[in-house]
Amino acid sequence: MERIVMKFGGAALASTEHIQDVAKKVIAEKESGFDIVVVTTAMRGTSKELAKMACNLSDNASKRELDALLSTSSQLSSALVAIALQEEGYDAVSLTGWQAGIQTDAVYGNARIDVIEASRIEEYFTQGKIVVVAGEQGIGNSRNITTLGKGGAETTALAIAAALEAERVDIYTNVDGVYTADPSQIAGAQKVKEISYDEMLELSNLGSQILHPRAVEIAKKFQIPVIIRSSEKDTEGTLLKEEVEMEKNLIVRGVAYESDVIRLTVGYDAYSNASLADMFTMLAENRINVDIIVQAIIDGLKPTVSFTILKEEFADALRVLEDSKVSLGFSFADFEIGLAKVSIIGSGMASNPGVAARMFDRLRREDIPVKMVSTSEIKVSVVVPQDEMIRAANALHDEFNLEQALYI
């Protein structure tokens, strides 16, 4: 039998009534002849409640115990989904991450999946069972429970699909697909019928909250079709796959934005002291994600390198830089807050020159200052003042006529 993986987010698991609706969706696919793995996140609010309880007990709880604690939130939802399926007369079994064979590295709170040993899931399939896996977790090489951090459940779903050579993955979320921009903020945003892995990866990296980049990377690597669909409405979602038909020859197919960006600037007394490799290796080893990088070497001025990071990583980045100041050889570090990143994305940009110029011209006409720029074959990103973020995104959505792109 063909296999599919169904991942449900917190909105779909908000109550026992919601869980009964999840069970109905799973049963419909089972009745269509598929072997099913369901991957659950935590029920809405449970992780925050558990973290709050830990904080009430300790200001410095160990990361190991926090992972052991927080992993129970998705175990709760997986067991409840299994119970709901059993009540409907279907044979279902819930598994924790380690029971499902999800092996990770030993980084608590942000572990990465090393391998999935899927033999137990396969065995349950031969018994006709629906398998419900607690997402966002696994087990490290020291046999300790680990959690996967942001996007852990959808990453788990794609990794299981790859291990099982599944037909597809259905991501049930609180939106009914991928849009040209955030429909709650951008006038005229349109849902897209299909989107490529590369476009989705850029959107995910550039602020879209629909699908985590780690999950998209797995989908692309193993060529797994993914349908992003609503957990509340019975509507057609968005299909994520390798290549899509270019609707109306659109060059730009989406606008994304990300708030709370911080620009860090590191300066050196002399260029000979600067080692970008050493600095960014140090940040990478501490799992600090760096985005836009600009180096300035001008005669008569001290050389500098500026880069952007997200607000939640700012304290860690400063700590790493300060602890390594002598070995890295820089003389000062400065920062600027109150920034945001706005991006345009589209596979057609690679073969159409002038897109960036058109973007910059529209922002100039809107009197929105551009502080940093980053480009790739299929995206252009700019750093702008945060209070101009939504206005910039709306202007670019209009500039590239995305409100007229009726995909479905």
Short mmCIF file of N, CA, C and O in Angstrom, two decimals, residues 273-345:
data_model
loop_
_atom_site.label_atom_id
_atom_site.label_comp_id
_atom_site.label_asym_id
_atom_site.label_seq_id
_atom_site.Cartn_x
_atom_site.Cartn_y
_atom_site.Cartn_z
N ASN A 273 43.78 42.09 10.56
CA ASN A 273 43.23 41.47 11.77
C ASN A 273 41.92 40.73 11.50
O ASN A 273 41.46 39.94 12.32
N ALA A 274 41.30 41.04 10.37
CA ALA A 274 39.96 40.51 10.10
C ALA A 274 40.02 39.10 9.52
O ALA A 274 40.79 38.83 8.61
N SER A 275 39.20 38.24 10.08
CA SER A 275 39.05 36.89 9.53
C SER A 275 37.56 36.57 9.53
O SER A 275 37.00 36.18 10.56
N LEU A 276 36.93 36.77 8.39
CA LEU A 276 35.51 36.48 8.31
C LEU A 276 35.24 35.00 8.55
O LEU A 276 34.25 34.64 9.18
N ALA A 277 36.12 34.15 8.09
CA ALA A 277 35.93 32.71 8.28
C ALA A 277 35.88 32.36 9.76
O ALA A 277 35.01 31.61 10.20
N ASP A 278 36.83 32.91 10.54
CA ASP A 278 36.87 32.59 11.96
C ASP A 278 35.61 33.08 12.67
O ASP A 278 35.03 32.36 13.49
N MET A 279 35.19 34.31 12.34
CA MET A 279 34.03 34.87 13.03
C MET A 279 32.76 34.10 12.72
O MET A 279 32.00 33.72 13.62
N PHE A 280 32.52 33.84 11.44
CA PHE A 280 31.27 33.18 11.08
C PHE A 280 31.30 31.69 11.41
O PHE A 280 30.24 31.09 11.64
N THR A 281 32.48 31.10 11.49
CA THR A 281 32.58 29.73 11.99
C THR A 281 32.21 29.68 13.46
O THR A 281 31.46 28.79 13.90
N MET A 282 32.70 30.67 14.23
CA MET A 282 32.38 30.74 15.65
C MET A 282 30.87 30.90 15.86
O MET A 282 30.26 30.23 16.70
N LEU A 283 30.24 31.77 15.08
CA LEU A 283 28.79 31.96 15.22
C LEU A 283 28.03 30.71 14.82
O LEU A 283 27.06 30.32 15.47
N ALA A 284 28.48 30.06 13.75
CA ALA A 284 27.81 28.85 13.29
C ALA A 284 27.91 27.73 14.32
O ALA A 284 26.95 26.97 14.53
N GLU A 285 29.06 27.61 14.96
CA GLU A 285 29.24 26.57 15.97
C GLU A 285 28.29 26.76 17.15
O GLU A 285 27.95 25.81 17.86
N ASN A 286 27.86 28.02 17.35
CA ASN A 286 26.90 28.32 18.41
C ASN A 286 25.47 28.40 17.89
O ASN A 286 24.59 28.93 18.56
N ARG A 287 25.26 27.89 16.67
CA ARG A 287 23.94 27.81 16.04
C ARG A 287 23.27 29.18 15.95
O ARG A 287 22.06 29.32 16.16
N ILE A 288 24.06 30.20 15.63
CA ILE A 288 23.53 31.55 15.41
C ILE A 288 23.47 31.79 13.91
O ILE A 288 24.49 31.75 13.23
N ASN A 289 22.27 32.00 13.41
CA ASN A 289 22.06 32.17 11.98
C ASN A 289 22.33 33.60 11.55
O ASN A 289 21.75 34.54 12.10
N VAL A 290 23.21 33.75 10.60
CA VAL A 290 23.57 35.05 10.05
C VAL A 290 22.97 35.15 8.66
O VAL A 290 23.01 34.19 7.89
N ASP A 291 22.44 36.33 8.34
CA ASP A 291 21.80 36.46 7.04
C ASP A 291 22.62 37.39 6.14
O ASP A 291 23.67 37.02 5.65
N ILE A 292 22.16 38.60 5.94
CA ILE A 292 22.80 39.51 4.99
C ILE A 292 24.16 39.95 5.54
O ILE A 292 24.25 40.38 6.68
N ILE A 293 25.20 39.85 4.72
CA ILE A 293 26.56 40.21 5.13
C ILE A 293 27.10 41.26 4.18
O ILE A 293 27.04 41.10 2.96
N VAL A 294 27.64 42.34 4.74
CA VAL A 294 28.25 43.40 3.94
C VAL A 294 29.61 43.74 4.56
O VAL A 294 29.68 44.11 5.73
N GLN A 295 30.68 43.63 3.77
CA GLN A 295 32.01 44.01 4.23
C GLN A 295 32.40 45.33 3.58
O GLN A 295 32.16 45.54 2.39
N ALA A 296 32.97 46.22 4.38
CA ALA A 296 33.40 47.53 3.87
C ALA A 296 34.89 47.71 4.12
O ALA A 296 35.33 47.70 5.28
N ILE A 297 35.65 47.86 3.03
CA ILE A 297 37.09 48.13 3.13
C ILE A 297 37.35 49.40 2.31
O ILE A 297 37.31 49.37 1.08
N ILE A 298 37.58 50.51 3.00
CA ILE A 298 37.74 51.82 2.36
C ILE A 298 39.02 52.46 2.87
O ILE A 298 39.27 52.49 4.09
N ASP A 299 39.83 52.94 1.95
CA ASP A 299 41.09 53.59 2.34
C ASP A 299 40.81 54.73 3.31
O ASP A 299 39.92 55.55 3.11
N GLY A 300 41.58 54.74 4.40
CA GLY A 300 41.46 55.80 5.39
C GLY A 300 40.46 55.54 6.47
O GLY A 300 40.38 56.30 7.44
N LEU A 301 39.66 54.45 6.34
CA LEU A 301 38.68 54.11 7.36
C LEU A 301 38.94 52.70 7.87
O LEU A 301 39.50 51.86 7.16
N LYS A 302 38.54 52.46 9.11
CA LYS A 302 38.70 51.13 9.66
C LYS A 302 37.76 50.15 8.94
O LYS A 302 36.60 50.46 8.70
N PRO A 303 38.27 48.98 8.57
CA PRO A 303 37.41 47.99 7.90
C PRO A 303 36.32 47.48 8.84
O PRO A 303 36.54 47.33 10.05
N THR A 304 35.15 47.23 8.27
CA THR A 304 34.03 46.71 9.05
C THR A 304 33.33 45.60 8.29
O THR A 304 33.46 45.48 7.06
N VAL A 305 32.61 44.79 9.02
CA VAL A 305 31.70 43.82 8.41
C VAL A 305 30.39 43.91 9.18
O VAL A 305 30.36 43.92 10.41
N SER A 306 29.30 44.04 8.44
CA SER A 306 27.97 44.10 9.04
C SER A 306 27.17 42.88 8.61
O SER A 306 27.31 42.39 7.49
N PHE A 307 26.34 42.40 9.51
CA PHE A 307 25.48 41.27 9.18
C PHE A 307 24.21 41.36 10.01
O PHE A 307 24.16 42.03 11.04
N THR A 308 23.16 40.70 9.52
CA THR A 308 21.88 40.74 10.22
C THR A 308 21.62 39.42 10.93
O THR A 308 22.00 38.35 10.46
N ILE A 309 20.94 39.52 12.08
CA ILE A 309 20.49 38.37 12.85
C ILE A 309 19.10 38.68 13.38
O ILE A 309 18.67 39.85 13.37
N LEU A 310 18.41 37.68 13.85
CA LEU A 310 17.10 37.89 14.44
C LEU A 310 17.23 38.29 15.90
O LEU A 310 18.21 37.96 16.57
N LYS A 311 16.19 38.98 16.39
CA LYS A 311 16.23 39.53 17.75
C LYS A 311 16.48 38.46 18.80
O LYS A 311 17.23 38.68 19.76
N GLU A 312 15.88 37.29 18.61
CA GLU A 312 16.00 36.26 19.64
C GLU A 312 17.41 35.68 19.74
O GLU A 312 17.73 35.00 20.72
N GLU A 313 18.25 35.93 18.74
CA GLU A 313 19.63 35.43 18.79
C GLU A 313 20.63 36.53 19.12
O GLU A 313 21.84 36.28 19.16
N PHE A 314 20.14 37.74 19.37
CA PHE A 314 21.01 38.89 19.58
C PHE A 314 21.89 38.72 20.82
O PHE A 314 23.12 38.92 20.76
N ALA A 315 21.29 38.33 21.94
CA ALA A 315 22.06 38.20 23.18
C ALA A 315 23.14 37.14 23.04
O ALA A 315 24.29 37.35 23.47
N ASP A 316 22.80 36.01 22.43
CA ASP A 316 23.80 34.96 22.24
C ASP A 316 24.92 35.41 21.32
O ASP A 316 26.09 35.10 21.54
N ALA A 317 24.57 36.15 20.26
CA ALA A 317 25.59 36.63 19.33
C ALA A 317 26.56 37.58 20.02
O ALA A 317 27.79 37.49 19.84
N LEU A 318 26.03 38.50 20.82
CA LEU A 318 26.90 39.42 21.56
C LEU A 318 27.81 38.68 22.53
O LEU A 318 29.00 39.00 22.67
N ARG A 319 27.25 37.68 23.19
CA ARG A 319 28.05 36.90 24.14
C ARG A 319 29.19 36.18 23.43
O ARG A 319 30.34 36.21 23.89
N VAL A 320 28.87 35.53 22.31
CA VAL A 320 29.89 34.81 21.55
C VAL A 320 30.99 35.76 21.07
O VAL A 320 32.19 35.46 21.19
N LEU A 321 30.59 36.92 20.55
CA LEU A 321 31.58 37.87 20.05
C LEU A 321 32.45 38.41 21.18
O LEU A 321 33.68 38.52 21.05
N GLU A 322 31.82 38.74 22.31
CA GLU A 322 32.59 39.29 23.43
C GLU A 322 33.55 38.26 23.99
O GLU A 322 34.71 38.57 24.31
N ASP A 323 33.09 37.01 24.12
CA ASP A 323 33.95 35.96 24.65
C ASP A 323 35.14 35.67 23.74
O ASP A 323 36.17 35.18 24.19
N SER A 324 34.97 35.96 22.45
CA SER A 324 36.01 35.62 21.46
C SER A 324 36.69 36.85 20.88
O SER A 324 37.34 36.76 19.84
N LYS A 325 36.55 37.99 21.55
CA LYS A 325 37.04 39.24 20.97
C LYS A 325 38.54 39.19 20.68
O LYS A 325 39.01 39.62 19.62
N VAL A 326 39.30 38.65 21.60
CA VAL A 326 40.76 38.61 21.42
C VAL A 326 41.13 37.69 20.26
O VAL A 326 41.92 38.06 19.38
N SER A 327 40.56 36.49 20.24
CA SER A 327 40.92 35.54 19.19
C SER A 327 40.43 35.99 17.82
O SER A 327 41.07 35.72 16.80
N LEU A 328 39.31 36.72 17.78
CA LEU A 328 38.78 37.18 16.50
C LEU A 328 39.44 38.48 16.03
O LEU A 328 39.35 38.82 14.85
N GLY A 329 40.07 39.20 16.94
CA GLY A 329 40.88 40.34 16.55
C GLY A 329 40.14 41.61 16.20
O GLY A 329 40.72 42.53 15.61
N PHE A 330 38.86 41.74 16.57
CA PHE A 330 38.15 42.98 16.23
C PHE A 330 38.27 44.00 17.37
O PHE A 330 38.53 43.64 18.53
N SER A 331 38.10 45.28 17.03
CA SER A 331 38.28 46.35 18.02
C SER A 331 36.97 46.86 18.60
O SER A 331 36.94 47.37 19.72
N PHE A 332 35.87 46.76 17.86
CA PHE A 332 34.59 47.21 18.40
C PHE A 332 33.45 46.48 17.71
O PHE A 332 33.59 45.94 16.61
N ALA A 333 32.29 46.48 18.38
CA ALA A 333 31.06 45.92 17.81
C ALA A 333 29.92 46.88 18.12
O ALA A 333 29.81 47.40 19.23
N ASP A 334 29.12 47.15 17.14
CA ASP A 334 27.97 48.05 17.28
C ASP A 334 26.74 47.36 16.71
O ASP A 334 26.84 46.36 16.00
N PHE A 335 25.57 47.91 17.00
CA PHE A 335 24.36 47.29 16.49
C PHE A 335 23.28 48.35 16.23
O PHE A 335 23.31 49.44 16.79
N GLU A 336 22.35 47.99 15.38
CA GLU A 336 21.20 48.84 15.08
C GLU A 336 19.94 47.98 15.15
O GLU A 336 19.86 46.93 14.52
N ILE A 337 18.95 48.45 15.91
CA ILE A 337 17.68 47.73 16.05
C ILE A 337 16.60 48.47 15.27
O ILE A 337 16.86 49.49 14.62
N GLY A 338 15.38 47.98 15.33
CA GLY A 338 14.28 48.64 14.65
C GLY A 338 14.30 48.45 13.15
O GLY A 338 13.86 49.33 12.40
N LEU A 339 14.79 47.29 12.70
CA LEU A 339 14.90 47.02 11.28
C LEU A 339 14.03 45.83 10.90
O LEU A 339 13.62 45.02 11.74
N ALA A 340 13.76 45.71 9.60
CA ALA A 340 13.00 44.59 9.07
C ALA A 340 13.56 44.22 7.70
O ALA A 340 14.24 45.03 7.06
N LYS A 341 13.26 43.02 7.26
CA LYS A 341 13.70 42.55 5.95
C LYS A 341 12.48 42.31 5.08
O LYS A 341 11.52 41.64 5.50
N VAL A 342 12.50 42.86 3.88
CA VAL A 342 11.42 42.66 2.92
C VAL A 342 12.03 42.06 1.66
O VAL A 342 13.08 42.52 1.19
N SER A 343 11.39 41.03 1.10
CA SER A 343 11.98 40.28 -0.01
C SER A 343 10.96 40.01 -1.10
O SER A 343 9.75 39.87 -0.83
N ILE A 344 11.45 39.93 -2.33
CA ILE A 344 10.66 39.43 -3.45
C ILE A 344 11.28 38.13 -3.92
O ILE A 344 12.50 37.97 -3.90
N ILE A 345 10.43 37.18 -4.33
CA ILE A 345 10.89 35.83 -4.67
C ILE A 345 10.23 35.38 -5.97
O ILE A 345 9.04 35.65 -6.20
#
